[in-house]
PDB file of C-alpha atoms in Angstrom:
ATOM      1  CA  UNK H   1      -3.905 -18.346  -2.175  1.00 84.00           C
ATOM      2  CA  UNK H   2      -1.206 -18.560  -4.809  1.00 90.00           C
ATOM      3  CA  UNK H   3      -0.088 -14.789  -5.325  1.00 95.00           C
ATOM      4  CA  UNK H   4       1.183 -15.383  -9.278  1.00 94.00           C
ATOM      5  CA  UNK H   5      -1.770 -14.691 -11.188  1.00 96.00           C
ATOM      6  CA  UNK H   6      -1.532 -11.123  -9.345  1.00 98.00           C
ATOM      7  CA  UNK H   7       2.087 -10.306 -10.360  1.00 97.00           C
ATOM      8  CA  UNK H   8       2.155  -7.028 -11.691  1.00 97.00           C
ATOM      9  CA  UNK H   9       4.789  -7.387 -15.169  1.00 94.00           C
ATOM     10  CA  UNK H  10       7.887  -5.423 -14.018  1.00 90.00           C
ATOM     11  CA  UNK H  11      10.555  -5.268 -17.041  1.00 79.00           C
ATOM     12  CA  UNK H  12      13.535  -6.964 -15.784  1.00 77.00           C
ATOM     13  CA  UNK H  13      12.448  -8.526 -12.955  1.00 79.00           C
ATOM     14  CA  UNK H  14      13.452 -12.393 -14.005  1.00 74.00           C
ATOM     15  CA  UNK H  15      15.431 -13.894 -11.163  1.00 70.00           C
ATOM     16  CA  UNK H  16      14.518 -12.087  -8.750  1.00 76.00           C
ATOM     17  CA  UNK H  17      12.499 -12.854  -5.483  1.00 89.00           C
ATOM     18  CA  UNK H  18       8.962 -11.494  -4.109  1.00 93.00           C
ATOM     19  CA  UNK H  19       7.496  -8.784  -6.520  1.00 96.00           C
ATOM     20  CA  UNK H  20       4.495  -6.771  -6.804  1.00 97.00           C
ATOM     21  CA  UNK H  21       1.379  -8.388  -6.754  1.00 98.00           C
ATOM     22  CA  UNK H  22      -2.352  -6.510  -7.661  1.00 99.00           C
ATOM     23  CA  UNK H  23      -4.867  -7.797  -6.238  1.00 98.00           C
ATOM     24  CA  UNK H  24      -8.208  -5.841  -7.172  1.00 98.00           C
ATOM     25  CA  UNK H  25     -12.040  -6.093  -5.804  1.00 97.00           C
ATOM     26  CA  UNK H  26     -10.455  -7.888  -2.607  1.00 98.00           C
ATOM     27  CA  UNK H  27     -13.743  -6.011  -0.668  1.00 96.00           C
ATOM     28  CA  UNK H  28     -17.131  -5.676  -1.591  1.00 96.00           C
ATOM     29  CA  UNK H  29     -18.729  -2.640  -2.185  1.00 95.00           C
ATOM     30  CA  UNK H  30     -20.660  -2.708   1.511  1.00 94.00           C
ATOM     31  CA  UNK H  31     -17.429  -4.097   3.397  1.00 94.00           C
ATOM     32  CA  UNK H  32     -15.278  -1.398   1.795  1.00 94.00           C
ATOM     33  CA  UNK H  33     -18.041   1.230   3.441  1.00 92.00           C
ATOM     34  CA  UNK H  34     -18.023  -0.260   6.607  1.00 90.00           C
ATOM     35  CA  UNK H  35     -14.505   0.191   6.978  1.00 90.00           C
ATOM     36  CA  UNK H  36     -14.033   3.692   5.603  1.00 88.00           C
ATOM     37  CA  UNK H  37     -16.766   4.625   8.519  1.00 85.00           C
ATOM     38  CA  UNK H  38     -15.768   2.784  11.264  1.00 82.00           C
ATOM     39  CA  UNK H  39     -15.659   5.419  13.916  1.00 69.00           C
ATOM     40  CA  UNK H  40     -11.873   6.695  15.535  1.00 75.00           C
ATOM     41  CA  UNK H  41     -10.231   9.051  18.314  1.00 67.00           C
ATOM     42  CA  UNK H  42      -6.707   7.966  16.528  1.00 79.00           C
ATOM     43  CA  UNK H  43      -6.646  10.641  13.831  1.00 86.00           C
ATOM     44  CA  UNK H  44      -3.215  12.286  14.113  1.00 85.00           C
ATOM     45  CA  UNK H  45      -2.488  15.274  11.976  1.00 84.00           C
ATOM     46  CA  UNK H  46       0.321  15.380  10.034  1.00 82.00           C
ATOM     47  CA  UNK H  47       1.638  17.856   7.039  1.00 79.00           C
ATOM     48  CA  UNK H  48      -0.290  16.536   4.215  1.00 78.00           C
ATOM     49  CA  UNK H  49      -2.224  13.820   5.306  1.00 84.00           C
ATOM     50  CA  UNK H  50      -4.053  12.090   8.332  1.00 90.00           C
ATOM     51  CA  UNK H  51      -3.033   8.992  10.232  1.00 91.00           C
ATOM     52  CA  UNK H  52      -3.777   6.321  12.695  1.00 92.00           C
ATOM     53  CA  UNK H  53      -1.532   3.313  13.822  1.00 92.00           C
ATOM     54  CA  UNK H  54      -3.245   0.458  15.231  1.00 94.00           C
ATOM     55  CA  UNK H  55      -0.999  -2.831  16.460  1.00 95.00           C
ATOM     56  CA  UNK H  56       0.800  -1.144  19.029  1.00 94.00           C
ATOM     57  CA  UNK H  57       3.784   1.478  18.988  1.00 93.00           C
ATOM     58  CA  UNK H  58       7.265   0.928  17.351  1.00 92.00           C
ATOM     59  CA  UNK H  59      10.327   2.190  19.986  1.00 92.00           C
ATOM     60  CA  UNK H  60      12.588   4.087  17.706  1.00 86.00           C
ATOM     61  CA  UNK H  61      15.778   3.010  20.376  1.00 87.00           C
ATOM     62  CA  UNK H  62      15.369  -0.827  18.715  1.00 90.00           C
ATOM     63  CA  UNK H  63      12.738  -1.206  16.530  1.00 91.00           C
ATOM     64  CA  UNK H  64      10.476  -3.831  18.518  1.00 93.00           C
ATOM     65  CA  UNK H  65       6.959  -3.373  19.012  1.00 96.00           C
ATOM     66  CA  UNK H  66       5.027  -2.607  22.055  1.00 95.00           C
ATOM     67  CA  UNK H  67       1.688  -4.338  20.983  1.00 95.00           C
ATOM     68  CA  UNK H  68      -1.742  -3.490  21.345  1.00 94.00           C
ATOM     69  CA  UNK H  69      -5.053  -5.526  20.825  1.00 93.00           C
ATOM     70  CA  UNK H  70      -5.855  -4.459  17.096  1.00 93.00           C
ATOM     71  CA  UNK H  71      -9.464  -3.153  16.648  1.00 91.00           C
ATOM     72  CA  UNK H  72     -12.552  -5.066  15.602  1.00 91.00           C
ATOM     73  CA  UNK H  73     -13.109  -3.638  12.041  1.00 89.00           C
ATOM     74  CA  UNK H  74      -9.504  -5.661  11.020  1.00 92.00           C
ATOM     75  CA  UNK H  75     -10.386  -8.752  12.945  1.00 92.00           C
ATOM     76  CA  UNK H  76     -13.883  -9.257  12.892  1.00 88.00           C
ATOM     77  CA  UNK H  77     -16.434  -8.406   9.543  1.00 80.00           C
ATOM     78  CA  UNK H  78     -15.105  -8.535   6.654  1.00 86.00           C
ATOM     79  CA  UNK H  79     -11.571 -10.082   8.987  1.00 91.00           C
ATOM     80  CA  UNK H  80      -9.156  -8.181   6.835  1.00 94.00           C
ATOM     81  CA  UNK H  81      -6.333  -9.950   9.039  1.00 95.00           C
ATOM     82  CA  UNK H  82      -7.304 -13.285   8.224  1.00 95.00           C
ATOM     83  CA  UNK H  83      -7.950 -12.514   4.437  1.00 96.00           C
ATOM     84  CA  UNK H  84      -4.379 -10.734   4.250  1.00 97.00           C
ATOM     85  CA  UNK H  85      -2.944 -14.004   5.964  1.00 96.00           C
ATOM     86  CA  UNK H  86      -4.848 -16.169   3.502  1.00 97.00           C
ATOM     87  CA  UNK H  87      -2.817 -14.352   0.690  1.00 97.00           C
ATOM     88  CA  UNK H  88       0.106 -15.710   1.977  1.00 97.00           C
ATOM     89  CA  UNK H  89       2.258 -12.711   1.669  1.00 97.00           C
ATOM     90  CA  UNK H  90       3.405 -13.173   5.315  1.00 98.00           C
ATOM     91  CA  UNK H  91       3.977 -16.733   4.948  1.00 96.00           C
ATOM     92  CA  UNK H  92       7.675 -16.660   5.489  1.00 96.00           C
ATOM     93  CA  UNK H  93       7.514 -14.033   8.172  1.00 96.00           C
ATOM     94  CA  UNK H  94       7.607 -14.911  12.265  1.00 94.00           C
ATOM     95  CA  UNK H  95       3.895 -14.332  12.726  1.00 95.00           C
ATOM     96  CA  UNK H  96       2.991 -15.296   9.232  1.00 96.00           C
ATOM     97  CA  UNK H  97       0.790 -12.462   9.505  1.00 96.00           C
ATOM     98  CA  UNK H  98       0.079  -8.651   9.787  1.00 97.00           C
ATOM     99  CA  UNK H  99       0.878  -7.036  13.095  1.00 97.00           C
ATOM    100  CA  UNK H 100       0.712  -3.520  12.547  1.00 97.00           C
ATOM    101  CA  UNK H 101      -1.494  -1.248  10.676  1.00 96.00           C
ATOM    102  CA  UNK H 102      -1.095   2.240   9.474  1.00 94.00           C
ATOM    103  CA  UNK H 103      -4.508   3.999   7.897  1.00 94.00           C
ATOM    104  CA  UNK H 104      -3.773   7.294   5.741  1.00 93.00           C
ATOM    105  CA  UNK H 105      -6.586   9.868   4.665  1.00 94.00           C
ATOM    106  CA  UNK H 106      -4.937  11.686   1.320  1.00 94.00           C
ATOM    107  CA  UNK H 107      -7.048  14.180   0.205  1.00 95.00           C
ATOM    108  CA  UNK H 108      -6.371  15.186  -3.509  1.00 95.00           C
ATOM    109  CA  UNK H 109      -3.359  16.868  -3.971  1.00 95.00           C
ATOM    110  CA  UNK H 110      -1.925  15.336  -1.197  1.00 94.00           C
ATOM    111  CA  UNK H 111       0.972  12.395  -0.903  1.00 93.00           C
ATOM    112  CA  UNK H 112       3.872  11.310   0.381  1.00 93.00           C
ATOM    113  CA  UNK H 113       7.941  11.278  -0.736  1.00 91.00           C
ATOM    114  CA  UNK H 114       9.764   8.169  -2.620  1.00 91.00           C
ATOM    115  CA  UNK H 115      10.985   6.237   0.871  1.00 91.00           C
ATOM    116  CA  UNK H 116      11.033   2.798   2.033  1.00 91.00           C
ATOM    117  CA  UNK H 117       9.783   0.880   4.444  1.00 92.00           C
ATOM    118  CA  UNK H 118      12.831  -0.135   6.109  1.00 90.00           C
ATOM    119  CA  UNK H 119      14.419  -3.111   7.750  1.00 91.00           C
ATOM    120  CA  UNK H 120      11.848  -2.636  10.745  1.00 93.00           C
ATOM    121  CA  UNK H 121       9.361  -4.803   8.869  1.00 96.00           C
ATOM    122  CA  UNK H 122       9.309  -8.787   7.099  1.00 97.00           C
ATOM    123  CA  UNK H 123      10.060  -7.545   3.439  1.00 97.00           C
ATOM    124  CA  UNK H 124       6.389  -7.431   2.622  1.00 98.00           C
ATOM    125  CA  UNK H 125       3.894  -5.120   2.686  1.00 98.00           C
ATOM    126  CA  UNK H 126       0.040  -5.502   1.688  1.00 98.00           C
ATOM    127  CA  UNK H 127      -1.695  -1.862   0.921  1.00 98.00           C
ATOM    128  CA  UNK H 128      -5.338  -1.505   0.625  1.00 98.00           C
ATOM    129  CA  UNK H 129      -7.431   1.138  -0.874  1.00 97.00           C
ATOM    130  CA  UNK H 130     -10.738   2.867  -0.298  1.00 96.00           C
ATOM    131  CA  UNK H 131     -12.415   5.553  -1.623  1.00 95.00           C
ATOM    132  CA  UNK H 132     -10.601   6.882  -5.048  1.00 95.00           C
ATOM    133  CA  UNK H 133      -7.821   5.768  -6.967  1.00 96.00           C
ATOM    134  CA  UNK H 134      -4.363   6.433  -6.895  1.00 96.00           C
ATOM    135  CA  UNK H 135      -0.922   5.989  -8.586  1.00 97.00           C
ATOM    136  CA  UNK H 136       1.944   4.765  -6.922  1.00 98.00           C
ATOM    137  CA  UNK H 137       4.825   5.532  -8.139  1.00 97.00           C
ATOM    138  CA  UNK H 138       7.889   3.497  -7.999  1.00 96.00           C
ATOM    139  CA  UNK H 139      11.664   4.582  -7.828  1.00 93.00           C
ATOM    140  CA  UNK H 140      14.818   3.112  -8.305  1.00 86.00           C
ATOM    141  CA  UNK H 141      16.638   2.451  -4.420  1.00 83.00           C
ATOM    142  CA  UNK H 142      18.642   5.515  -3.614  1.00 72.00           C
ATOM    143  CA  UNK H 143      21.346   5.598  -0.765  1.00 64.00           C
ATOM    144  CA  UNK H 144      20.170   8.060   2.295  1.00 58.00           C
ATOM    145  CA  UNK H 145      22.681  10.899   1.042  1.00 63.00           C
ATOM    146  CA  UNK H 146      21.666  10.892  -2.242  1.00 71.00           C
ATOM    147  CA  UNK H 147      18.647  13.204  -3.917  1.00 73.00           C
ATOM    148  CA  UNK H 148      15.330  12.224  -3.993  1.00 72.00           C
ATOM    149  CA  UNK H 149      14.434  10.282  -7.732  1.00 72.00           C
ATOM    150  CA  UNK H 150      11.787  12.491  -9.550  1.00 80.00           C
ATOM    151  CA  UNK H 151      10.970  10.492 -12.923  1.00 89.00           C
ATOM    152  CA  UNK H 152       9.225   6.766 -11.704  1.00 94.00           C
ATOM    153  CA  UNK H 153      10.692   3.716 -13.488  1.00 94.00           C
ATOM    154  CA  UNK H 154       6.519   2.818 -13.717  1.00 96.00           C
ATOM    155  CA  UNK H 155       3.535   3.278 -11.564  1.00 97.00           C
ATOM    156  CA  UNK H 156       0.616   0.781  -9.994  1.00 98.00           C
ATOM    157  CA  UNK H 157      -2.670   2.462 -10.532  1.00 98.00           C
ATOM    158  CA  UNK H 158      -4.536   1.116  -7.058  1.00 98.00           C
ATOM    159  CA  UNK H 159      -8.238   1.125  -7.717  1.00 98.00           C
ATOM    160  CA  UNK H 160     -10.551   1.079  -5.112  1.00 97.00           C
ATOM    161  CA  UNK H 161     -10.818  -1.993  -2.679  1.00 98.00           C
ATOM    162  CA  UNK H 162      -7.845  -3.514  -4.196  1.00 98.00           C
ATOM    163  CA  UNK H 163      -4.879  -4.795  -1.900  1.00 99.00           C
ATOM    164  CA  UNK H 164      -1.451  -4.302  -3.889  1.00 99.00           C
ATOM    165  CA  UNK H 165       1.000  -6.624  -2.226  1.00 99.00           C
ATOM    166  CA  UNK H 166       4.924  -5.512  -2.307  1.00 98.00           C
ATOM    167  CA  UNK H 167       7.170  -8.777  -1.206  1.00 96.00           C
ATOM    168  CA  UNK H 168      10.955  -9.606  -1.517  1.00 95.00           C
ATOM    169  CA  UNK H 169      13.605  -7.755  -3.525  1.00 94.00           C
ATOM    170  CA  UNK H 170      10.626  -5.587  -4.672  1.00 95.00           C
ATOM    171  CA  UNK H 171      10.171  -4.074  -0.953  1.00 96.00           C
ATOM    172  CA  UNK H 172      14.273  -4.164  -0.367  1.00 93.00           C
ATOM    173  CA  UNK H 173      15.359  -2.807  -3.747  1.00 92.00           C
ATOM    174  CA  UNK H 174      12.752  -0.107  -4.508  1.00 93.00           C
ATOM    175  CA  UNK H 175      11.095   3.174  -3.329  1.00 94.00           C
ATOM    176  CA  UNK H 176       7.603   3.840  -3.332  1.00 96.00           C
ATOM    177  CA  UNK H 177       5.873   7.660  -3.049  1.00 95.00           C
ATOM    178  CA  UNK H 178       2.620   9.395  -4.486  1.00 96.00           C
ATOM    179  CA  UNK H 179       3.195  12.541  -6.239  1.00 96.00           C
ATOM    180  CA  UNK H 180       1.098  15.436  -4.635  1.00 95.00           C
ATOM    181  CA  UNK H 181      -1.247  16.705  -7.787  1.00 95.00           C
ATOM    182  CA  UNK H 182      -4.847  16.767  -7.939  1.00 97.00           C
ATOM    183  CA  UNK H 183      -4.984  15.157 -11.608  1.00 97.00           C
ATOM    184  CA  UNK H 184      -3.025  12.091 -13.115  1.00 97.00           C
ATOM    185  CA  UNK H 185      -2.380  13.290 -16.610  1.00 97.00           C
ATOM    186  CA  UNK H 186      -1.795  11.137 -19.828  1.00 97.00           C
ATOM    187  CA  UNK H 187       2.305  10.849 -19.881  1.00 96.00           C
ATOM    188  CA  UNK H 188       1.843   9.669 -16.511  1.00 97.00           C
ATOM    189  CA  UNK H 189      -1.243   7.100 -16.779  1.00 97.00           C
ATOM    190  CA  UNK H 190       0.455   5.898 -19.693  1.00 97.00           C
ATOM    191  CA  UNK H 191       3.743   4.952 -17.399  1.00 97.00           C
ATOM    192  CA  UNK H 192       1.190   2.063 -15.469  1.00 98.00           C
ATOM    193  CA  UNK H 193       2.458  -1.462 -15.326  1.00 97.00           C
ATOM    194  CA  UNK H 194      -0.798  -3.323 -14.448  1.00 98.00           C
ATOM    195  CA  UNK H 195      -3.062  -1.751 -16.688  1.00 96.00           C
ATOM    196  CA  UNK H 196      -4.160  -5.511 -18.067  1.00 96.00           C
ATOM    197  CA  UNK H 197      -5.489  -6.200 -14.377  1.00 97.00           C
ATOM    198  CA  UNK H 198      -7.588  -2.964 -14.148  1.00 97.00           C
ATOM    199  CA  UNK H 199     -11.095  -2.717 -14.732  1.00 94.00           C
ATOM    200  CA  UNK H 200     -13.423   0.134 -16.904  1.00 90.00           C
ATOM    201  CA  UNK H 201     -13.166   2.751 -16.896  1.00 92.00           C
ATOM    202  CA  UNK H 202      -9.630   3.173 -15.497  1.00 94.00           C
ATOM    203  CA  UNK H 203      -7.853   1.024 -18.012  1.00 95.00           C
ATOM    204  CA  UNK H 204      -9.512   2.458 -21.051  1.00 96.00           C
ATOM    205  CA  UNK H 205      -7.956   6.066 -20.160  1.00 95.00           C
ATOM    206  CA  UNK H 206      -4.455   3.963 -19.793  1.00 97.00           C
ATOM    207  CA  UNK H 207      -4.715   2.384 -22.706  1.00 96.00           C
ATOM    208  CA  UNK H 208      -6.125   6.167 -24.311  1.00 97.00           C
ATOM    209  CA  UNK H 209      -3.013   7.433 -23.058  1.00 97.00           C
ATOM    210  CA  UNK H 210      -0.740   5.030 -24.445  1.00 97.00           C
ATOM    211  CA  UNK H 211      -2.128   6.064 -27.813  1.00 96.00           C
ATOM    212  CA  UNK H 212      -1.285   9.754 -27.121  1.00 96.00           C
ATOM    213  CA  UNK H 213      -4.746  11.009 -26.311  1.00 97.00           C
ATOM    214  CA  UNK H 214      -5.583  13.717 -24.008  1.00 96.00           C
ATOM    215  CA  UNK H 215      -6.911  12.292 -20.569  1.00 95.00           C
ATOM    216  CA  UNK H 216      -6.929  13.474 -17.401  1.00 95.00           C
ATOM    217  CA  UNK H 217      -7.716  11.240 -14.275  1.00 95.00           C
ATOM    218  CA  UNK H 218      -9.383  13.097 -11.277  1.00 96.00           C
ATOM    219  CA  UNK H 219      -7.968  12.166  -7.840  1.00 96.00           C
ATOM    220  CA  UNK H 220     -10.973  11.982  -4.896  1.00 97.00           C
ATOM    221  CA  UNK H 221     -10.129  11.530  -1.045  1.00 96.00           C
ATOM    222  CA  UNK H 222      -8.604   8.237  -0.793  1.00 96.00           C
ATOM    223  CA  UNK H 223      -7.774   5.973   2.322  1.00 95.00           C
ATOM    224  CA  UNK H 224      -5.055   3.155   2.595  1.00 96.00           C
ATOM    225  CA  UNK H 225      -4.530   0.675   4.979  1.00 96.00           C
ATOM    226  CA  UNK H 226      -0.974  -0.795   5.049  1.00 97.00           C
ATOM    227  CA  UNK H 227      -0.719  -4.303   7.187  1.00 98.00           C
ATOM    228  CA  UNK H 228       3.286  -5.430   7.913  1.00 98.00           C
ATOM    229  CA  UNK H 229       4.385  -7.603  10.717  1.00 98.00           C
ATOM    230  CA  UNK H 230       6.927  -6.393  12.731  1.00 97.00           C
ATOM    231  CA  UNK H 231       9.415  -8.912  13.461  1.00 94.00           C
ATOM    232  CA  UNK H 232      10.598  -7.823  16.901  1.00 94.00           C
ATOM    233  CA  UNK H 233       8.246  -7.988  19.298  1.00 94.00           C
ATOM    234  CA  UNK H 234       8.381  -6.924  23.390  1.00 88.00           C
ATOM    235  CA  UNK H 235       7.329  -9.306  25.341  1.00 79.00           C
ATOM    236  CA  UNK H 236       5.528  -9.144  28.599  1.00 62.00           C
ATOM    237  CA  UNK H 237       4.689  -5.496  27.903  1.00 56.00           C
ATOM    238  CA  UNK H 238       1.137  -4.446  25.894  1.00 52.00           C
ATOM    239  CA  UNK H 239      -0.126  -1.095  25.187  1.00 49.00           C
ATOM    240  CA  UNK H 240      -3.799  -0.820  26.721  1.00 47.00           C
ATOM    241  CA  UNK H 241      -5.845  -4.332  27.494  1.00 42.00           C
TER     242      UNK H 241
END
């Protein structure tokens, strides 16, 4: 699959490498179902959201992976790993595909701080989303001393059972966060960057909002499932069988 027709227009960006890449409808309305109920004992509670990591557990001492077998909703129906390979977003990486998974619950209102993903991973990462939408905003790279960014340079609205796909200088040079608020007013639907690649009625209230109307976008419980590979492997060791 040949990721440029997906490239979401970032100002600026000639010359550089990777990018961001929106991919929407990349599941079906019944394989997007199947996922969101595929039963788990993995939920982990954290502050504002829930979690499960499949692929096998990252030491924090080095960085390398401890892997585990991942589970059949991401390699058999609708084989998510395979389709996320096909994209070719891993291409260039050692596995030249996904190795780890993280799934988040956000409920609305909740989110998580600008960060980034870190030298842990290949410099890609392919998000998908289930459930409702949400806007991901993106920040300008900050050193680790300095404060948190609070006004996005844009956003990526991420519609349900889309796969947004951050690759390159895009994943090295920028942070990523969702803003904890139950609503996505108009100052801030009008900041999106891929409105042209959304469907109805989500880019009608961007475009509503870039005339200076009054709209207000509802968030709804939302689930993501973010696939990287993670170079460093241990070998000879594996996490259950």
């Amino acid at each position: 699959m040949a990721l440029e027709p997906f490239r979401v227009p970032v100002p600026g960006w000639e010359g550089a490498s990777g990018g961001f890449f929106y991919l929407p409808e990349f599941l079906s309305f019944s394989e997007s179902d199947s996922i969101d109920a595929a039963p788990s004992l993995k939920w982990k509670q954290l502050a504002h959201r829930r979690l499960q990591s499949w692929g096998g557990q990252i030491l924090e001492r080095d960085g390398r992976l401890v892997p585990e077998p991942m589970p059949p909703f991401l390699t058999t129906h609708p084989r998510l790993l395979a389709r996320i390979r096909d994209t070719t977003a891993f291409h260039d990486s050692i596995h030249k595909e996904p190795n780890h998974c993280l799934v988040n619950e956000y409920m609305a209102g909740q989110g998580i701080m600008p960060h980034n993903d870190g030298p842990t991973y290949f410099p890609a990462v392919a998000t998908l989303s289930l459930g409702g939408h949400v806007l991901l905003d993106i920040y300008p790279w900050r050193e680790a001393r300095e404060a948190y960014p609070t006004t996005p340079l844009f956003s990526i609205l991420q519609e349900p059972r889309s796969l947004l796909i951050i690759q390159g200088d895009a994943y090295r040079n920028y942070l990523h966060g969702i803003a904890e608020r139950t609503q996505d007013d108009a100052p801030r639907m009008a900041n999106v960057a891929n409105s042209a690649q959304l469907s109805a009625p989500l880019n009608d209230l961007v475009d509503a909002a870039r005339r200076g109307e009054n709209v207000l976008c509802s968030r709804e419980r939302r689930v993501s499932l973010t696939f990287r590979d993670v170079e460093r492997v241990q070998r000879g060791l594996r996490i259950g069988r």
